[in-house]
């Protein structure tokens, strides 16, 4: 059993584990996020692991009052023992709680069981790609780039990222991130997408920048990618 009293004890544990300097640093990386405790991710993962035996009871009483409380919920959902259909129900409940890139990306990266049934998870995530909510779209894109950049799925990832049009900064960055990873792993498939198929010009520019920041991309390739922006610059 996990009760309200247990939750209050958990909050005390979070506060005790916090580091003030890390709290300030962390908040500086997440514009608009306040009320954090400054608990580092390895400690949160250990706390989430201790909650797994009572995961359902914990999630039933969990609150969203701090960044770490949201992260803990995501980590528990990702690691709890349950069938994948049930996990997707918990994911659906959690997605509206995502309020910054760190919660989104940590959650998506932790969902290792996606690889057990990519088909079912792909059907699950596709509707989120057309959401008006910034972090719902980012969730779908980051889940794709975290678990789907394989020979079998790279075309689907490229299509999703290249066709996503949303004004949210964190959506654009996720789309560019996804395409850049595809380029590193599958340059032959990805270059034509960067050249002609990215619908959002800003995503194209960010994709090329991220590719050029990668040590896995050769100097010659970087030059070719940067050249794709020359016609755009001439037209400004």
PDB file of N, CA, C and O in Angstrom, residues 137 141 158-176 179 193-208 229 232 236:
ATOM      1  N   UNK A 137       3.325  17.140 -29.120  1.00  0.00           N
ATOM      2  CA  UNK A 137       4.033  16.880 -30.374  1.00  0.00           C
ATOM      3  C   UNK A 137       5.478  16.495 -30.082  1.00  0.00           C
ATOM      4  O   UNK A 137       6.017  15.544 -30.666  1.00  0.00           O
ATOM      5  N   UNK A 141       7.685  13.058 -31.176  1.00  0.00           N
ATOM      6  CA  UNK A 141       8.945  13.131 -31.911  1.00  0.00           C
ATOM      7  C   UNK A 141      10.109  12.543 -31.120  1.00  0.00           C
ATOM      8  O   UNK A 141      10.948  11.816 -31.670  1.00  0.00           O
ATOM      9  N   UNK A 158      11.594   9.891 -40.467  1.00  0.00           N
ATOM     10  CA  UNK A 158      11.866  11.026 -41.350  1.00  0.00           C
ATOM     11  C   UNK A 158      10.576  11.681 -41.829  1.00  0.00           C
ATOM     12  O   UNK A 158      10.467  12.913 -41.858  1.00  0.00           O
ATOM     13  N   UNK A 159       9.601  10.870 -42.203  1.00  0.00           N
ATOM     14  CA  UNK A 159       8.328  11.432 -42.667  1.00  0.00           C
ATOM     15  C   UNK A 159       7.649  12.229 -41.564  1.00  0.00           C
ATOM     16  O   UNK A 159       7.138  13.337 -41.801  1.00  0.00           O
ATOM     17  N   UNK A 160       7.645  11.682 -40.361  1.00  0.00           N
ATOM     18  CA  UNK A 160       6.993  12.374 -39.238  1.00  0.00           C
ATOM     19  C   UNK A 160       7.689  13.704 -38.933  1.00  0.00           C
ATOM     20  O   UNK A 160       7.029  14.741 -38.795  1.00  0.00           O
ATOM     21  N   UNK A 161       9.006  13.673 -38.842  1.00  0.00           N
ATOM     22  CA  UNK A 161       9.743  14.880 -38.471  1.00  0.00           C
ATOM     23  C   UNK A 161       9.714  15.924 -39.585  1.00  0.00           C
ATOM     24  O   UNK A 161       9.569  17.128 -39.323  1.00  0.00           O
ATOM     25  N   UNK A 162       9.846  15.494 -40.832  1.00  0.00           N
ATOM     26  CA  UNK A 162       9.881  16.432 -41.954  1.00  0.00           C
ATOM     27  C   UNK A 162       8.535  17.094 -42.195  1.00  0.00           C
ATOM     28  O   UNK A 162       8.476  18.230 -42.691  1.00  0.00           O
ATOM     29  N   UNK A 163       7.456  16.412 -41.858  1.00  0.00           N
ATOM     30  CA  UNK A 163       6.119  16.942 -42.127  1.00  0.00           C
ATOM     31  C   UNK A 163       5.509  17.673 -40.949  1.00  0.00           C
ATOM     32  O   UNK A 163       4.410  18.236 -41.063  1.00  0.00           O
ATOM     33  N   UNK A 164       6.175  17.668 -39.805  1.00  0.00           N
ATOM     34  CA  UNK A 164       5.641  18.349 -38.626  1.00  0.00           C
ATOM     35  C   UNK A 164       5.791  19.858 -38.776  1.00  0.00           C
ATOM     36  O   UNK A 164       6.884  20.367 -39.021  1.00  0.00           O
ATOM     37  N   UNK A 165       4.675  20.557 -38.643  1.00  0.00           N
ATOM     38  CA  UNK A 165       4.680  22.015 -38.683  1.00  0.00           C
ATOM     39  C   UNK A 165       3.979  22.518 -37.430  1.00  0.00           C
ATOM     40  O   UNK A 165       2.791  22.285 -37.238  1.00  0.00           O
ATOM     41  N   UNK A 166       4.742  23.154 -36.571  1.00  0.00           N
ATOM     42  CA  UNK A 166       4.199  23.672 -35.311  1.00  0.00           C
ATOM     43  C   UNK A 166       5.067  24.852 -34.906  1.00  0.00           C
ATOM     44  O   UNK A 166       6.290  24.816 -35.066  1.00  0.00           O
ATOM     45  N   UNK A 167       4.461  25.885 -34.374  1.00  0.00           N
ATOM     46  CA  UNK A 167       5.214  27.096 -34.039  1.00  0.00           C
ATOM     47  C   UNK A 167       6.043  26.954 -32.766  1.00  0.00           C
ATOM     48  O   UNK A 167       6.893  27.793 -32.481  1.00  0.00           O
ATOM     49  N   UNK A 168       5.821  25.899 -31.998  1.00  0.00           N
ATOM     50  CA  UNK A 168       6.544  25.738 -30.744  1.00  0.00           C
ATOM     51  C   UNK A 168       8.033  25.482 -30.947  1.00  0.00           C
ATOM     52  O   UNK A 168       8.425  24.621 -31.740  1.00  0.00           O
ATOM     53  N   UNK A 169       8.855  26.231 -30.226  1.00  0.00           N
ATOM     54  CA  UNK A 169      10.310  26.094 -30.330  1.00  0.00           C
ATOM     55  C   UNK A 169      10.757  24.670 -30.033  1.00  0.00           C
ATOM     56  O   UNK A 169      11.619  24.121 -30.734  1.00  0.00           O
ATOM     57  N   UNK A 170      10.166  24.053 -29.017  1.00  0.00           N
ATOM     58  CA  UNK A 170      10.620  22.724 -28.606  1.00  0.00           C
ATOM     59  C   UNK A 170      10.152  21.631 -29.556  1.00  0.00           C
ATOM     60  O   UNK A 170      10.732  20.552 -29.585  1.00  0.00           O
ATOM     61  N   UNK A 171       9.144  21.922 -30.352  1.00  0.00           N
ATOM     62  CA  UNK A 171       8.769  21.006 -31.425  1.00  0.00           C
ATOM     63  C   UNK A 171       9.784  21.102 -32.555  1.00  0.00           C
ATOM     64  O   UNK A 171      10.276  20.089 -33.069  1.00  0.00           O
ATOM     65  N   UNK A 172      10.103  22.317 -32.957  1.00  0.00           N
ATOM     66  CA  UNK A 172      11.077  22.508 -34.036  1.00  0.00           C
ATOM     67  C   UNK A 172      12.419  21.863 -33.688  1.00  0.00           C
ATOM     68  O   UNK A 172      13.057  21.211 -34.533  1.00  0.00           O
ATOM     69  N   UNK A 173      12.849  22.044 -32.450  1.00  0.00           N
ATOM     70  CA  UNK A 173      14.129  21.471 -32.033  1.00  0.00           C
ATOM     71  C   UNK A 173      14.075  19.947 -32.038  1.00  0.00           C
ATOM     72  O   UNK A 173      15.048  19.285 -32.420  1.00  0.00           O
ATOM     73  N   UNK A 174      12.953  19.377 -31.627  1.00  0.00           N
ATOM     74  CA  UNK A 174      12.830  17.915 -31.611  1.00  0.00           C
ATOM     75  C   UNK A 174      12.823  17.363 -33.035  1.00  0.00           C
ATOM     76  O   UNK A 174      13.446  16.326 -33.311  1.00  0.00           O
ATOM     77  N   UNK A 175      12.137  18.039 -33.946  1.00  0.00           N
ATOM     78  CA  UNK A 175      12.108  17.592 -35.336  1.00  0.00           C
ATOM     79  C   UNK A 175      13.505  17.639 -35.941  1.00  0.00           C
ATOM     80  O   UNK A 175      13.948  16.689 -36.613  1.00  0.00           O
ATOM     81  N   UNK A 176      14.219  18.723 -35.691  1.00  0.00           N
ATOM     82  CA  UNK A 176      15.581  18.851 -36.206  1.00  0.00           C
ATOM     83  C   UNK A 176      16.501  17.808 -35.595  1.00  0.00           C
ATOM     84  O   UNK A 176      17.349  17.216 -36.289  1.00  0.00           O
ATOM     85  N   UNK A 179      15.805  14.370 -37.255  1.00  0.00           N
ATOM     86  CA  UNK A 179      16.339  14.247 -38.617  1.00  0.00           C
ATOM     87  C   UNK A 179      17.862  14.192 -38.598  1.00  0.00           C
ATOM     88  O   UNK A 179      18.480  13.451 -39.374  1.00  0.00           O
ATOM     89  N   UNK A 193      15.827  14.118 -47.862  1.00  0.00           N
ATOM     90  CA  UNK A 193      14.785  14.700 -47.015  1.00  0.00           C
ATOM     91  C   UNK A 193      15.189  16.102 -46.576  1.00  0.00           C
ATOM     92  O   UNK A 193      14.401  17.054 -46.649  1.00  0.00           O
ATOM     93  N   UNK A 194      16.431  16.257 -46.132  1.00  0.00           N
ATOM     94  CA  UNK A 194      16.916  17.576 -45.723  1.00  0.00           C
ATOM     95  C   UNK A 194      16.896  18.534 -46.912  1.00  0.00           C
ATOM     96  O   UNK A 194      16.525  19.704 -46.783  1.00  0.00           O
ATOM     97  N   UNK A 195      17.251  18.028 -48.069  1.00  0.00           N
ATOM     98  CA  UNK A 195      17.358  18.873 -49.262  1.00  0.00           C
ATOM     99  C   UNK A 195      16.002  19.400 -49.718  1.00  0.00           C
ATOM    100  O   UNK A 195      15.865  20.592 -50.047  1.00  0.00           O
ATOM    101  N   UNK A 196      14.989  18.545 -49.718  1.00  0.00           N
ATOM    102  CA  UNK A 196      13.739  18.923 -50.401  1.00  0.00           C
ATOM    103  C   UNK A 196      12.443  18.694 -49.641  1.00  0.00           C
ATOM    104  O   UNK A 196      11.391  19.153 -50.098  1.00  0.00           O
ATOM    105  N   UNK A 197      12.460  17.963 -48.536  1.00  0.00           N
ATOM    106  CA  UNK A 197      11.170  17.504 -48.002  1.00  0.00           C
ATOM    107  C   UNK A 197      10.800  18.074 -46.632  1.00  0.00           C
ATOM    108  O   UNK A 197       9.733  17.747 -46.120  1.00  0.00           O
ATOM    109  N   UNK A 198      11.641  18.853 -46.017  1.00  0.00           N
ATOM    110  CA  UNK A 198      11.282  19.439 -44.718  1.00  0.00           C
ATOM    111  C   UNK A 198      10.355  20.623 -44.956  1.00  0.00           C
ATOM    112  O   UNK A 198      10.724  21.600 -45.620  1.00  0.00           O
ATOM    113  N   UNK A 199       9.168  20.546 -44.421  1.00  0.00           N
ATOM    114  CA  UNK A 199       8.150  21.561 -44.709  1.00  0.00           C
ATOM    115  C   UNK A 199       8.438  22.900 -44.026  1.00  0.00           C
ATOM    116  O   UNK A 199       8.074  23.956 -44.543  1.00  0.00           O
ATOM    117  N   UNK A 200       9.057  22.865 -42.872  1.00  0.00           N
ATOM    118  CA  UNK A 200       9.306  24.068 -42.075  1.00  0.00           C
ATOM    119  C   UNK A 200      10.756  24.523 -42.315  1.00  0.00           C
ATOM    120  O   UNK A 200      11.703  23.818 -41.993  1.00  0.00           O
ATOM    121  N   UNK A 201      10.904  25.712 -42.875  1.00  0.00           N
ATOM    122  CA  UNK A 201      12.246  26.219 -43.175  1.00  0.00           C
ATOM    123  C   UNK A 201      13.128  26.352 -41.956  1.00  0.00           C
ATOM    124  O   UNK A 201      14.343  26.113 -42.027  1.00  0.00           O
ATOM    125  N   UNK A 202      12.544  26.722 -40.827  1.00  0.00           N
ATOM    126  CA  UNK A 202      13.338  26.852 -39.612  1.00  0.00           C
ATOM    127  C   UNK A 202      13.832  25.492 -39.135  1.00  0.00           C
ATOM    128  O   UNK A 202      14.964  25.366 -38.660  1.00  0.00           O
ATOM    129  N   UNK A 203      12.996  24.466 -39.274  1.00  0.00           N
ATOM    130  CA  UNK A 203      13.426  23.113 -38.912  1.00  0.00           C
ATOM    131  C   UNK A 203      14.584  22.677 -39.816  1.00  0.00           C
ATOM    132  O   UNK A 203      15.547  22.058 -39.348  1.00  0.00           O
ATOM    133  N   UNK A 204      14.513  23.022 -41.092  1.00  0.00           N
ATOM    134  CA  UNK A 204      15.603  22.682 -42.010  1.00  0.00           C
ATOM    135  C   UNK A 204      16.911  23.332 -41.559  1.00  0.00           C
ATOM    136  O   UNK A 204      17.959  22.676 -41.524  1.00  0.00           O
ATOM    137  N   UNK A 205      16.859  24.601 -41.217  1.00  0.00           N
ATOM    138  CA  UNK A 205      18.075  25.301 -40.774  1.00  0.00           C
ATOM    139  C   UNK A 205      18.614  24.692 -39.487  1.00  0.00           C
ATOM    140  O   UNK A 205      19.834  24.493 -39.341  1.00  0.00           O
ATOM    141  N   UNK A 206      17.732  24.384 -38.566  1.00  0.00           N
ATOM    142  CA  UNK A 206      18.178  23.800 -37.303  1.00  0.00           C
ATOM    143  C   UNK A 206      18.730  22.388 -37.526  1.00  0.00           C
ATOM    144  O   UNK A 206      19.687  21.982 -36.858  1.00  0.00           O
ATOM    145  N   UNK A 207      18.147  21.648 -38.443  1.00  0.00           N
ATOM    146  CA  UNK A 207      18.637  20.301 -38.747  1.00  0.00           C
ATOM    147  C   UNK A 207      20.062  20.362 -39.275  1.00  0.00           C
ATOM    148  O   UNK A 207      20.945  19.607 -38.830  1.00  0.00           O
ATOM    149  N   UNK A 208      20.303  21.253 -40.224  1.00  0.00           N
ATOM    150  CA  UNK A 208      21.643  21.381 -40.801  1.00  0.00           C
ATOM    151  C   UNK A 208      22.644  21.812 -39.743  1.00  0.00           C
ATOM    152  O   UNK A 208      23.771  21.299 -39.682  1.00  0.00           O
ATOM    153  N   UNK A 229      21.685  25.772 -47.818  1.00  0.00           N
ATOM    154  CA  UNK A 229      21.114  27.020 -47.321  1.00  0.00           C
ATOM    155  C   UNK A 229      21.446  28.201 -48.216  1.00  0.00           C
ATOM    156  O   UNK A 229      20.863  29.275 -48.059  1.00  0.00           O
ATOM    157  N   UNK A 232      18.577  29.834 -50.152  1.00  0.00           N
ATOM    158  CA  UNK A 232      17.693  30.504 -49.198  1.00  0.00           C
ATOM    159  C   UNK A 232      18.256  31.863 -48.828  1.00  0.00           C
ATOM    160  O   UNK A 232      17.527  32.860 -48.751  1.00  0.00           O
ATOM    161  N   UNK A 236      16.826  36.132 -49.544  1.00  0.00           N
ATOM    162  CA  UNK A 236      16.398  36.992 -48.448  1.00  0.00           C
ATOM    163  C   UNK A 236      16.543  38.469 -48.825  1.00  0.00           C
ATOM    164  O   UNK A 236      17.418  38.840 -49.562  1.00  0.00           O
TER     165      UNK A 236
END
